[in-house]
C-alpha atoms as an extended CHARMM CRD file, in Angstrom:
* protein
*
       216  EXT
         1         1  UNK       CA             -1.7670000000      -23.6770000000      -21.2420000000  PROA      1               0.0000000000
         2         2  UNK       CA             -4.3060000000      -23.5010000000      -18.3780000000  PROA      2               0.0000000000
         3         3  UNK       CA             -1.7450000000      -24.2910000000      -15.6820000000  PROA      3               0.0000000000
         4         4  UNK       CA              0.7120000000      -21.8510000000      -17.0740000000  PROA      4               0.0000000000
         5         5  UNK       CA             -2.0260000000      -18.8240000000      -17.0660000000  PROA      5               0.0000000000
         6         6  UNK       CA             -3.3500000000      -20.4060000000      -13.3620000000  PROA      6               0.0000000000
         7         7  UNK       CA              0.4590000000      -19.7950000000      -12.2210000000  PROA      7               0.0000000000
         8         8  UNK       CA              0.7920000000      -16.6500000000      -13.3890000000  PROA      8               0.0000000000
         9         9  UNK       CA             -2.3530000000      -15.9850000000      -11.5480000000  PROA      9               0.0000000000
        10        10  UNK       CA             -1.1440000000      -17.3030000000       -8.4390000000  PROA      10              0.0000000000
        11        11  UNK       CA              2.3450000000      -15.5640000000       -8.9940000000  PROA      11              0.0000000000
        12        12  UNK       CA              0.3190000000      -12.0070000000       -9.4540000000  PROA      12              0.0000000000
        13        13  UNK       CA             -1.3410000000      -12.5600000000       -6.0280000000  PROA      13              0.0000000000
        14        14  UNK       CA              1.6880000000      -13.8470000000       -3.9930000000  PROA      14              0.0000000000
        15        15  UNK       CA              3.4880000000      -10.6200000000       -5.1900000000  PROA      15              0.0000000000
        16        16  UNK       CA              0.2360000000       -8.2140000000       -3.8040000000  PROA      16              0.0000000000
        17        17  UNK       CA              0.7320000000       -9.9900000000       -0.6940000000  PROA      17              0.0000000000
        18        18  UNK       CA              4.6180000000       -9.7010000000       -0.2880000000  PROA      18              0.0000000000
        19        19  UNK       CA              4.0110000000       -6.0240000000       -1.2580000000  PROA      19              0.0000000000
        20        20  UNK       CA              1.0500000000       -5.5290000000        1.2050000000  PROA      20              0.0000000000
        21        21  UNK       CA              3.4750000000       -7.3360000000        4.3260000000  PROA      21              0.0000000000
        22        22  UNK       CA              6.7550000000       -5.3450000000        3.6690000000  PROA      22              0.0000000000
        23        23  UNK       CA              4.1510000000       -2.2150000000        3.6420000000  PROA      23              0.0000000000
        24        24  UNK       CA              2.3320000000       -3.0200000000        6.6990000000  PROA      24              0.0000000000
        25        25  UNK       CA              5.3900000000       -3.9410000000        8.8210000000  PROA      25              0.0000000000
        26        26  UNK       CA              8.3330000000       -2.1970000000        7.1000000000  PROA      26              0.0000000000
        27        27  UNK       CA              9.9260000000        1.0820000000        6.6450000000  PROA      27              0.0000000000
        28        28  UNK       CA             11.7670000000        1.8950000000        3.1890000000  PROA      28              0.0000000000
        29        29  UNK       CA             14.6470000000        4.4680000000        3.3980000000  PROA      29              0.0000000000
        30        30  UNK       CA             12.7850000000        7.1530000000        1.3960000000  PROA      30              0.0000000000
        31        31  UNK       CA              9.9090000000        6.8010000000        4.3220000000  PROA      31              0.0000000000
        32        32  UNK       CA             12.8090000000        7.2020000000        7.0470000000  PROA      32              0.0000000000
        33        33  UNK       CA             14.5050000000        9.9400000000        5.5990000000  PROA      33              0.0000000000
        34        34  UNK       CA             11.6250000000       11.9600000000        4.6740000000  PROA      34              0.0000000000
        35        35  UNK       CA             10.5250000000       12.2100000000        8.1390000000  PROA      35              0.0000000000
        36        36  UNK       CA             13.5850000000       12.0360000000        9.8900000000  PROA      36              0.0000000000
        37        37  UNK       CA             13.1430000000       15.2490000000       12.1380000000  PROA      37              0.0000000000
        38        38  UNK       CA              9.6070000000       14.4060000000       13.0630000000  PROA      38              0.0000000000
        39        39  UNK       CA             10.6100000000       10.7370000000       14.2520000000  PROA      39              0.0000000000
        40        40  UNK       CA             14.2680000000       12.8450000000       16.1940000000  PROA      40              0.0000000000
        41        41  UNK       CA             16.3190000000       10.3430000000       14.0410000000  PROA      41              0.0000000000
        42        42  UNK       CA             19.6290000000       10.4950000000       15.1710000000  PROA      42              0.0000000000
        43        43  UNK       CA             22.5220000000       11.6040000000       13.1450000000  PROA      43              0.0000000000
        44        44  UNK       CA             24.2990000000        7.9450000000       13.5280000000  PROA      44              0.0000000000
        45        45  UNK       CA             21.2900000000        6.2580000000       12.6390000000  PROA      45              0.0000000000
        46        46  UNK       CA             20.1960000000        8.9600000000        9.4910000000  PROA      46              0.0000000000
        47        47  UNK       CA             24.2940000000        7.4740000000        8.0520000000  PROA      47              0.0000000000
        48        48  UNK       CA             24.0480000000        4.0180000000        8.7800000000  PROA      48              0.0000000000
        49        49  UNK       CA             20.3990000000        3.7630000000        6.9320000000  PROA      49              0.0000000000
        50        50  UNK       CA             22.0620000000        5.6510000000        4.1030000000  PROA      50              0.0000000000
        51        51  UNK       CA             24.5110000000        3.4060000000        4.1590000000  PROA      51              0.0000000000
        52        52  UNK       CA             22.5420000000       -0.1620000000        4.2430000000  PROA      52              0.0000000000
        53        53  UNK       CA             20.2240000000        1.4820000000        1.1730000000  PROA      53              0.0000000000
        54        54  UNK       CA             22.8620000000        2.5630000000       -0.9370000000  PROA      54              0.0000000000
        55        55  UNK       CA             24.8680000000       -0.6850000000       -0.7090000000  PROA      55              0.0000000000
        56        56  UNK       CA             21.8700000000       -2.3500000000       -1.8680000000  PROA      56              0.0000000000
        57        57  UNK       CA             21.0000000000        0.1390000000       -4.3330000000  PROA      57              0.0000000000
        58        58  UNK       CA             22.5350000000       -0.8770000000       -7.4910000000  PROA      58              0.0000000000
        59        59  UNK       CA             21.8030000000       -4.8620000000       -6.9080000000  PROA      59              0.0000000000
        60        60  UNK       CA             18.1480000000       -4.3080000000       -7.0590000000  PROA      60              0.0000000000
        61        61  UNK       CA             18.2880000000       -1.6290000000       -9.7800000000  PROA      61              0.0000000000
        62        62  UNK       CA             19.9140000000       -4.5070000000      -11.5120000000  PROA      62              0.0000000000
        63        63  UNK       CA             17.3800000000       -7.2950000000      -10.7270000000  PROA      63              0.0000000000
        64        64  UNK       CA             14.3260000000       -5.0020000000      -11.5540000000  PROA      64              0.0000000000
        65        65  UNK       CA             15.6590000000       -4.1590000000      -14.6980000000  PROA      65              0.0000000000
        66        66  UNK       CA             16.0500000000       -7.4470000000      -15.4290000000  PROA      66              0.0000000000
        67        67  UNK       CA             13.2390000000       -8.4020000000      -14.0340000000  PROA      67              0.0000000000
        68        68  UNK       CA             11.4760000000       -6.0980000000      -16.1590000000  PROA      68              0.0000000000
        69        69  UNK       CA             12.8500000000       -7.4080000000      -19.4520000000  PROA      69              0.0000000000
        70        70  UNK       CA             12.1390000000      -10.8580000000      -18.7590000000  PROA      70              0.0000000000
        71        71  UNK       CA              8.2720000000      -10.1670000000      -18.1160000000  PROA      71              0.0000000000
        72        72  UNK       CA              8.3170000000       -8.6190000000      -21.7820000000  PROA      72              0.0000000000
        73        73  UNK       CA              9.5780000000      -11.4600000000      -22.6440000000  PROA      73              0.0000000000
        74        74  UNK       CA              6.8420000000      -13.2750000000      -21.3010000000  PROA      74              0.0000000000
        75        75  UNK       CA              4.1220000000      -11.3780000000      -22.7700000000  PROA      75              0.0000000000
        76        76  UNK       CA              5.3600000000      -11.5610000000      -26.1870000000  PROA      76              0.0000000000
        77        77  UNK       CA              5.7360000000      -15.1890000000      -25.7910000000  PROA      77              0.0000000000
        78        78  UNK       CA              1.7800000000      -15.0360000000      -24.6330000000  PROA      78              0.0000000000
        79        79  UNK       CA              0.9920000000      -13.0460000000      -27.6010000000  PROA      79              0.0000000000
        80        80  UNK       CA              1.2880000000      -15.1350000000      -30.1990000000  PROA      80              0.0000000000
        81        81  UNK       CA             -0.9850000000      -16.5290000000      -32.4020000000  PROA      81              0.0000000000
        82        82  UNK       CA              0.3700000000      -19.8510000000      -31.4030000000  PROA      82              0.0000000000
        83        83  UNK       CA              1.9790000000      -20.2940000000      -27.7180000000  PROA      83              0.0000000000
        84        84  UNK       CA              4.5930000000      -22.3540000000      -26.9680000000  PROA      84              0.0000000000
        85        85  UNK       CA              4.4890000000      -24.2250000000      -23.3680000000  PROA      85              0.0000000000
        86        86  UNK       CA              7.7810000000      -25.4070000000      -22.8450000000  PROA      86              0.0000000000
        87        87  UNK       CA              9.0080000000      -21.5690000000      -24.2900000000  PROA      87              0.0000000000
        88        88  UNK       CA              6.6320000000      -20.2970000000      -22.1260000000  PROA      88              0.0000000000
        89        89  UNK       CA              7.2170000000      -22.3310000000      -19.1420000000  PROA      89              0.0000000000
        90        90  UNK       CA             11.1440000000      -21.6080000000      -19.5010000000  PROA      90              0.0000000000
        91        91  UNK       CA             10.7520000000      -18.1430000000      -19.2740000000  PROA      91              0.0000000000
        92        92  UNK       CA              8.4530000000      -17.8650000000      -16.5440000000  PROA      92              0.0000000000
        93        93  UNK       CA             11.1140000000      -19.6520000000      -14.2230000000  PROA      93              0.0000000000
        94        94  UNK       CA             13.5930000000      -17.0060000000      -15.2500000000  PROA      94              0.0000000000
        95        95  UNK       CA             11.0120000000      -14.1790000000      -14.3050000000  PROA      95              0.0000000000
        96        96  UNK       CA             10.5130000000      -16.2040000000      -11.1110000000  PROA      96              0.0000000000
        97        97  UNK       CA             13.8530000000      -16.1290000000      -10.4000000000  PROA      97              0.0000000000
        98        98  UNK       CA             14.3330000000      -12.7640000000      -10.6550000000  PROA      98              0.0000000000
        99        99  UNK       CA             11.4360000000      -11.9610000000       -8.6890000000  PROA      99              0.0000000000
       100       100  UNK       CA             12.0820000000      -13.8870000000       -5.7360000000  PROA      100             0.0000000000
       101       101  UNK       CA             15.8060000000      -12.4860000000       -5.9630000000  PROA      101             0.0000000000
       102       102  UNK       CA             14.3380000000       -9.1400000000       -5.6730000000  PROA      102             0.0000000000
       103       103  UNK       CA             11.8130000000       -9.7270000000       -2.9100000000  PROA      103             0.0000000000
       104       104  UNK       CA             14.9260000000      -11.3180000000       -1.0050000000  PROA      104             0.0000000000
       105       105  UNK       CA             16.8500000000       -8.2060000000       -1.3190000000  PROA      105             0.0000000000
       106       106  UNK       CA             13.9370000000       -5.5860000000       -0.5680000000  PROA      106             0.0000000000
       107       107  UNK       CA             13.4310000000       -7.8390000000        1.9870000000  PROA      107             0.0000000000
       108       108  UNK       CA             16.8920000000       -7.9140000000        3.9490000000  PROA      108             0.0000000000
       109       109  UNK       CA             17.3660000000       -4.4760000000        2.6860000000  PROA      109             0.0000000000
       110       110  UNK       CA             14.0110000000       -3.2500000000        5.0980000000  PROA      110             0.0000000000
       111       111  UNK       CA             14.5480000000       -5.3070000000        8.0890000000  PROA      111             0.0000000000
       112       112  UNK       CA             17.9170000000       -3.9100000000        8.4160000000  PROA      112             0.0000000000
       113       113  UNK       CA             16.4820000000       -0.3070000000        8.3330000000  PROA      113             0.0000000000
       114       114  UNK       CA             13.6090000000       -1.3460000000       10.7370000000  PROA      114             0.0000000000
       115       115  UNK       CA             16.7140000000       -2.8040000000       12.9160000000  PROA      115             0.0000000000
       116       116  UNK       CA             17.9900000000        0.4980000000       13.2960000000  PROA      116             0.0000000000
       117       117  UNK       CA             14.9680000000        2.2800000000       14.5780000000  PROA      117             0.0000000000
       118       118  UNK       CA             13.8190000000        2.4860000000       17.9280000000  PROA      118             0.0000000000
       119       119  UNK       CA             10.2360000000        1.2770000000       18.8530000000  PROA      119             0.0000000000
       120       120  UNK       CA              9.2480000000        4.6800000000       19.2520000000  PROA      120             0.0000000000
       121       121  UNK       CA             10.3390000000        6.1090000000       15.7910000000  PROA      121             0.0000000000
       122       122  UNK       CA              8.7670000000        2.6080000000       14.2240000000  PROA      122             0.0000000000
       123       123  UNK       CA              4.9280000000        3.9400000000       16.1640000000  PROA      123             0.0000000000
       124       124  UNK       CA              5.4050000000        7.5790000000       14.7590000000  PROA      124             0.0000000000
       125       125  UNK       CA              6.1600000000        6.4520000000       11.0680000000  PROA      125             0.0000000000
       126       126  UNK       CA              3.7780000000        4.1410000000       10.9420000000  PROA      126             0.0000000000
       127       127  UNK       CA              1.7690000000        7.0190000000       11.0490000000  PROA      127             0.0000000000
       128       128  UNK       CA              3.4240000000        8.4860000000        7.5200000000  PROA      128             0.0000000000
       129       129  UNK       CA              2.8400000000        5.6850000000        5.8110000000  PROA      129             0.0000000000
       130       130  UNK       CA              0.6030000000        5.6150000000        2.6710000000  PROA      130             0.0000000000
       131       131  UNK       CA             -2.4230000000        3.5840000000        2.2910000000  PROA      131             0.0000000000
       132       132  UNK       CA             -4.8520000000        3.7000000000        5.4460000000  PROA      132             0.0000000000
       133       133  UNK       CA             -8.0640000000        4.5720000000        4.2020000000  PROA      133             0.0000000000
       134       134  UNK       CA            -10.2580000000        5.8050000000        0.8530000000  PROA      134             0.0000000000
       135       135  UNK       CA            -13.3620000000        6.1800000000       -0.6530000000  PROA      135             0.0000000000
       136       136  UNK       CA            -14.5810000000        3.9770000000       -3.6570000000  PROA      136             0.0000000000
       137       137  UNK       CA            -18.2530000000        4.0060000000       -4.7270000000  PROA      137             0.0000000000
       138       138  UNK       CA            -19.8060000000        7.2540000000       -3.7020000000  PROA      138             0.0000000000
       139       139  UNK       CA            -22.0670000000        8.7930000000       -5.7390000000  PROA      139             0.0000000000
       140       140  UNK       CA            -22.2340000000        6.1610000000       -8.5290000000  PROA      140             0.0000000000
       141       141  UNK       CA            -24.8480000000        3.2900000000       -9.4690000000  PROA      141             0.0000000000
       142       142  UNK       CA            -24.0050000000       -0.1780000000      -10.1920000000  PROA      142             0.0000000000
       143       143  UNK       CA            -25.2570000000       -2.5320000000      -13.0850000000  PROA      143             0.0000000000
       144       144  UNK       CA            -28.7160000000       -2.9500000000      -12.0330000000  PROA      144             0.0000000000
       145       145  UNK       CA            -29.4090000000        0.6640000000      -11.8610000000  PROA      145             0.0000000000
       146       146  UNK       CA            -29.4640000000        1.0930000000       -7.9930000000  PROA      146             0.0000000000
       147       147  UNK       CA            -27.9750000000        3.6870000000       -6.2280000000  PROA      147             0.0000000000
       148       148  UNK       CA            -24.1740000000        1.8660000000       -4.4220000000  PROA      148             0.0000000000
       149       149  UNK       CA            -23.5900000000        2.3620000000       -0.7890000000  PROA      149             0.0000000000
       150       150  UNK       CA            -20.6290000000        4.5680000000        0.7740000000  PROA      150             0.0000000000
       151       151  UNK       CA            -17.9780000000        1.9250000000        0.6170000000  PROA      151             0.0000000000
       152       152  UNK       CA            -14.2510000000        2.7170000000        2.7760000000  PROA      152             0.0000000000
       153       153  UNK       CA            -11.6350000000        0.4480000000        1.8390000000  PROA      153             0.0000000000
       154       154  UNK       CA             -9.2270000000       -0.0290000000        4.6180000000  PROA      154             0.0000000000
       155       155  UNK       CA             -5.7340000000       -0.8340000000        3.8250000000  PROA      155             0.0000000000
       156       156  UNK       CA             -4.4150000000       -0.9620000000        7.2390000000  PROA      156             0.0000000000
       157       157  UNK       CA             -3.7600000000       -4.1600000000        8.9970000000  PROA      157             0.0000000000
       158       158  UNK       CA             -4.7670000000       -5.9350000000       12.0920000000  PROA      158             0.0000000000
       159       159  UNK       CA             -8.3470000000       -4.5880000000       14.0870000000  PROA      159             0.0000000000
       160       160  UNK       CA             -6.8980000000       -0.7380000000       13.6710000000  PROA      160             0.0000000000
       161       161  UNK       CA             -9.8950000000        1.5270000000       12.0300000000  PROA      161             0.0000000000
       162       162  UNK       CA             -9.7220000000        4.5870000000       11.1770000000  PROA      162             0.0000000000
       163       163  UNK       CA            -12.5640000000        7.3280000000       12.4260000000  PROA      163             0.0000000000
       164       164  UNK       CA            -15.7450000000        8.3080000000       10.9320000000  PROA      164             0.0000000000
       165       165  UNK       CA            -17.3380000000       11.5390000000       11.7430000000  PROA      165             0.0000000000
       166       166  UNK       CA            -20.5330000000       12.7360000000        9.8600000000  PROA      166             0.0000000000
       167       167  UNK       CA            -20.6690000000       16.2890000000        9.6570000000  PROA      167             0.0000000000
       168       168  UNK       CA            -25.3820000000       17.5920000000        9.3890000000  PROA      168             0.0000000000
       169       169  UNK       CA            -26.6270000000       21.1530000000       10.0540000000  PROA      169             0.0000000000
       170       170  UNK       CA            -23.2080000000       22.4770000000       11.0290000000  PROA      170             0.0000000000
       171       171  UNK       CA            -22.6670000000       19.8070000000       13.6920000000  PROA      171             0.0000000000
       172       172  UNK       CA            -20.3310000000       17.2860000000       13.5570000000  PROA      172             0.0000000000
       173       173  UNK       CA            -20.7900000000       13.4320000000       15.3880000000  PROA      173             0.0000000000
       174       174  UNK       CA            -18.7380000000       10.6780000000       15.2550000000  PROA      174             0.0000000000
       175       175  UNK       CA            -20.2950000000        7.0320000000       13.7940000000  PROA      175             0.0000000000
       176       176  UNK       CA            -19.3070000000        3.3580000000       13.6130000000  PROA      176             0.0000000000
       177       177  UNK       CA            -21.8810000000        2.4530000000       11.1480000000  PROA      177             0.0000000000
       178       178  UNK       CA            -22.1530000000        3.7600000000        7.3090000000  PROA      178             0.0000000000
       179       179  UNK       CA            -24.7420000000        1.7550000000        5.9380000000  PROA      179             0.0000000000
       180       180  UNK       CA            -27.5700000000        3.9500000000        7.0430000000  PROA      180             0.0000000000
       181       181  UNK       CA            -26.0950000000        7.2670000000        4.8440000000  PROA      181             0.0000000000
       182       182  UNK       CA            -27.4800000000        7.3680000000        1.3950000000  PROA      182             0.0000000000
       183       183  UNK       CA            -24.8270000000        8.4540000000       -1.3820000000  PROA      183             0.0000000000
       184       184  UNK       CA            -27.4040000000       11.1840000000       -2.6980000000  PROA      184             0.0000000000
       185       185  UNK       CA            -27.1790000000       12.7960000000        0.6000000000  PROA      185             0.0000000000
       186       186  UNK       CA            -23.1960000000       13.2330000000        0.7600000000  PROA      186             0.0000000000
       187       187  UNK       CA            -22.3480000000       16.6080000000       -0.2880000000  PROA      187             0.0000000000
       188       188  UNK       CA            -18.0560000000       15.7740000000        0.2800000000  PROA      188             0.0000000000
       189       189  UNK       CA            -15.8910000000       13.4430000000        1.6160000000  PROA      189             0.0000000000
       190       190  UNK       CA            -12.5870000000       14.6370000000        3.1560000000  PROA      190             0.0000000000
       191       191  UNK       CA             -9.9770000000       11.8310000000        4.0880000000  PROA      191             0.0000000000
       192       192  UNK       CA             -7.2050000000       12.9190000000        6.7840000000  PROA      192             0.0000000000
       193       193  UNK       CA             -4.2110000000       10.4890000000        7.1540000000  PROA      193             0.0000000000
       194       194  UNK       CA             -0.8530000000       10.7440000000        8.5170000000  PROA      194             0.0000000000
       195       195  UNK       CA             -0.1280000000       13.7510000000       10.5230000000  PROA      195             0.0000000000
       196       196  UNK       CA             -3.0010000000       15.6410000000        8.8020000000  PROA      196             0.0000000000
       197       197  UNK       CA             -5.2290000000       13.3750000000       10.7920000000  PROA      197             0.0000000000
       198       198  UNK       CA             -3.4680000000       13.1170000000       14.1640000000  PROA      198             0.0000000000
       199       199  UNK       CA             -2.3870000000       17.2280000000       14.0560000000  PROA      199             0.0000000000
       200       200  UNK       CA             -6.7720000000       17.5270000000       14.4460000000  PROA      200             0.0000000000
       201       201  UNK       CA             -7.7280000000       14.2560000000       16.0480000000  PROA      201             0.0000000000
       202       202  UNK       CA             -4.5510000000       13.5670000000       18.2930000000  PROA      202             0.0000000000
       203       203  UNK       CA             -3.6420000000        9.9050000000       18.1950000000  PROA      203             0.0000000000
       204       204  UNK       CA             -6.9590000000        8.5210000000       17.7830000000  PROA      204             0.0000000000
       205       205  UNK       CA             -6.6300000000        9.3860000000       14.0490000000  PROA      205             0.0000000000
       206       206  UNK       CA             -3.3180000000        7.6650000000       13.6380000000  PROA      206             0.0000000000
       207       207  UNK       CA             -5.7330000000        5.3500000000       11.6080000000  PROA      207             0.0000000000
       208       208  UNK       CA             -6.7740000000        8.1040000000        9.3840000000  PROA      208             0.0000000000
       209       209  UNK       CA             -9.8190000000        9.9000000000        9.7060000000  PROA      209             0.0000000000
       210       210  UNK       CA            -13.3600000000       10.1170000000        6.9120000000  PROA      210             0.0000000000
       211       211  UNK       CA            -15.6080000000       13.0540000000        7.4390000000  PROA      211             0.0000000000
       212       212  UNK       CA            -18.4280000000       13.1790000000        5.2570000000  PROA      212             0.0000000000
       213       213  UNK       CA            -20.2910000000       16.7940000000        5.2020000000  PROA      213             0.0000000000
       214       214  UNK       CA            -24.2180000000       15.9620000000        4.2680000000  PROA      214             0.0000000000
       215       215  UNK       CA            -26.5890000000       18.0920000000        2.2460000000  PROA      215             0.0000000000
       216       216  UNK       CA            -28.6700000000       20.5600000000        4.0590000000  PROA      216             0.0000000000
């Protein structure tokens, strides 16, 4: 049973990662299509995207319901009282299946849109894309009692960072470093991403931009 809940483990974090590469170098059709105007996507190109995600379309509804069923499977297997390996085992290869059949056809599904764009309109979405930056830990305490530092998680790849800019007395200065600004001393935190970010900060904030207003 230990190597069958160590897989599953392992399977859990290879799926975070295929998610986190398709989202970090990838552009779904909903993405596209929402921004078409503000990337000048051409007529031709808006119908042939339309076309390569609707051919697709019912596959992976398919495989994802399926996929779906099979993981129930799964669980219920885990849940008993007594758990069979080889059971278990079995159906895990059929959920494995599935899922690598479905990260296949996301897979050749978003190349084939990213095919169609031109570098240009790849730069400007990747400034629509979700993730980029947030705020975890501000204003709490941990186990021990002691207040927790400002922590930014950064979900965008490579060296790209997004910009900090501190906001005392009614004048605003940009940092690199958080670690000096005690949590009890933030009054708000505003995070700017996408073209909130770059309509105020111009392409320097294609990152996504933190501006935390202290106390007075």
């Amino acid at each position: 049973m230990k190597t069958v809940f160590v897989f599953l483990l392992v399977l859990c974090a290879e799926i975070t990662h295929a998610q986190d590469l398709f989202q970090n170098h990838l552009y779904s059709a909903d993405l596209v299509m929402s921004h078409r105007d503000k990337i000048n996507l051409t007529d031709q190109q808006a119908t042939t995207i339309k076309e390569i995600h609707s051919k697709n379309a019912g596959e992976f509804s398919t495989l994802k319901w399926d996929l779906e069923e099979a993981t129930s499977t799964l669980n219920e297997l885990m849940d008993r009282s007594k758990v069979s390996v080889e059971a278990v085992e079995k159906q895990m290869d059929r959920v494995l299946s599935l899922e690598n059949q479905l990260k296949k056809l996301q897979l050749t599904t978003l190349v084939a849109i990213k095919n169609e764009l031109t570098e240009q309109q790849q730069q400007r979405l990747n400034g629509f894309k979700p993730g980029g930056v947030s705020v975890v830990g501000y204003g709490a305490t941990n186990i021990a009692g002691k207040n927790q530092t400002v922590r930014i998680v950064d979900t965008n790849s490579g060296k790209e960072k997004p910009l900090f800019f501190i906001i005392e007395d009614g004048k605003t200065k940009r940092v690199d470093d958080l670690n000096a600004i005690s949590p009890d001393s933030i009054e708000s935190i505003e995070v700017l991403k996408g073209e909130s970010a770059t309509k105020v900060y111009g392409k320097d904030g294609v990152y996504g931009v933190v501006v935390i207003t202290l106390k007075k």
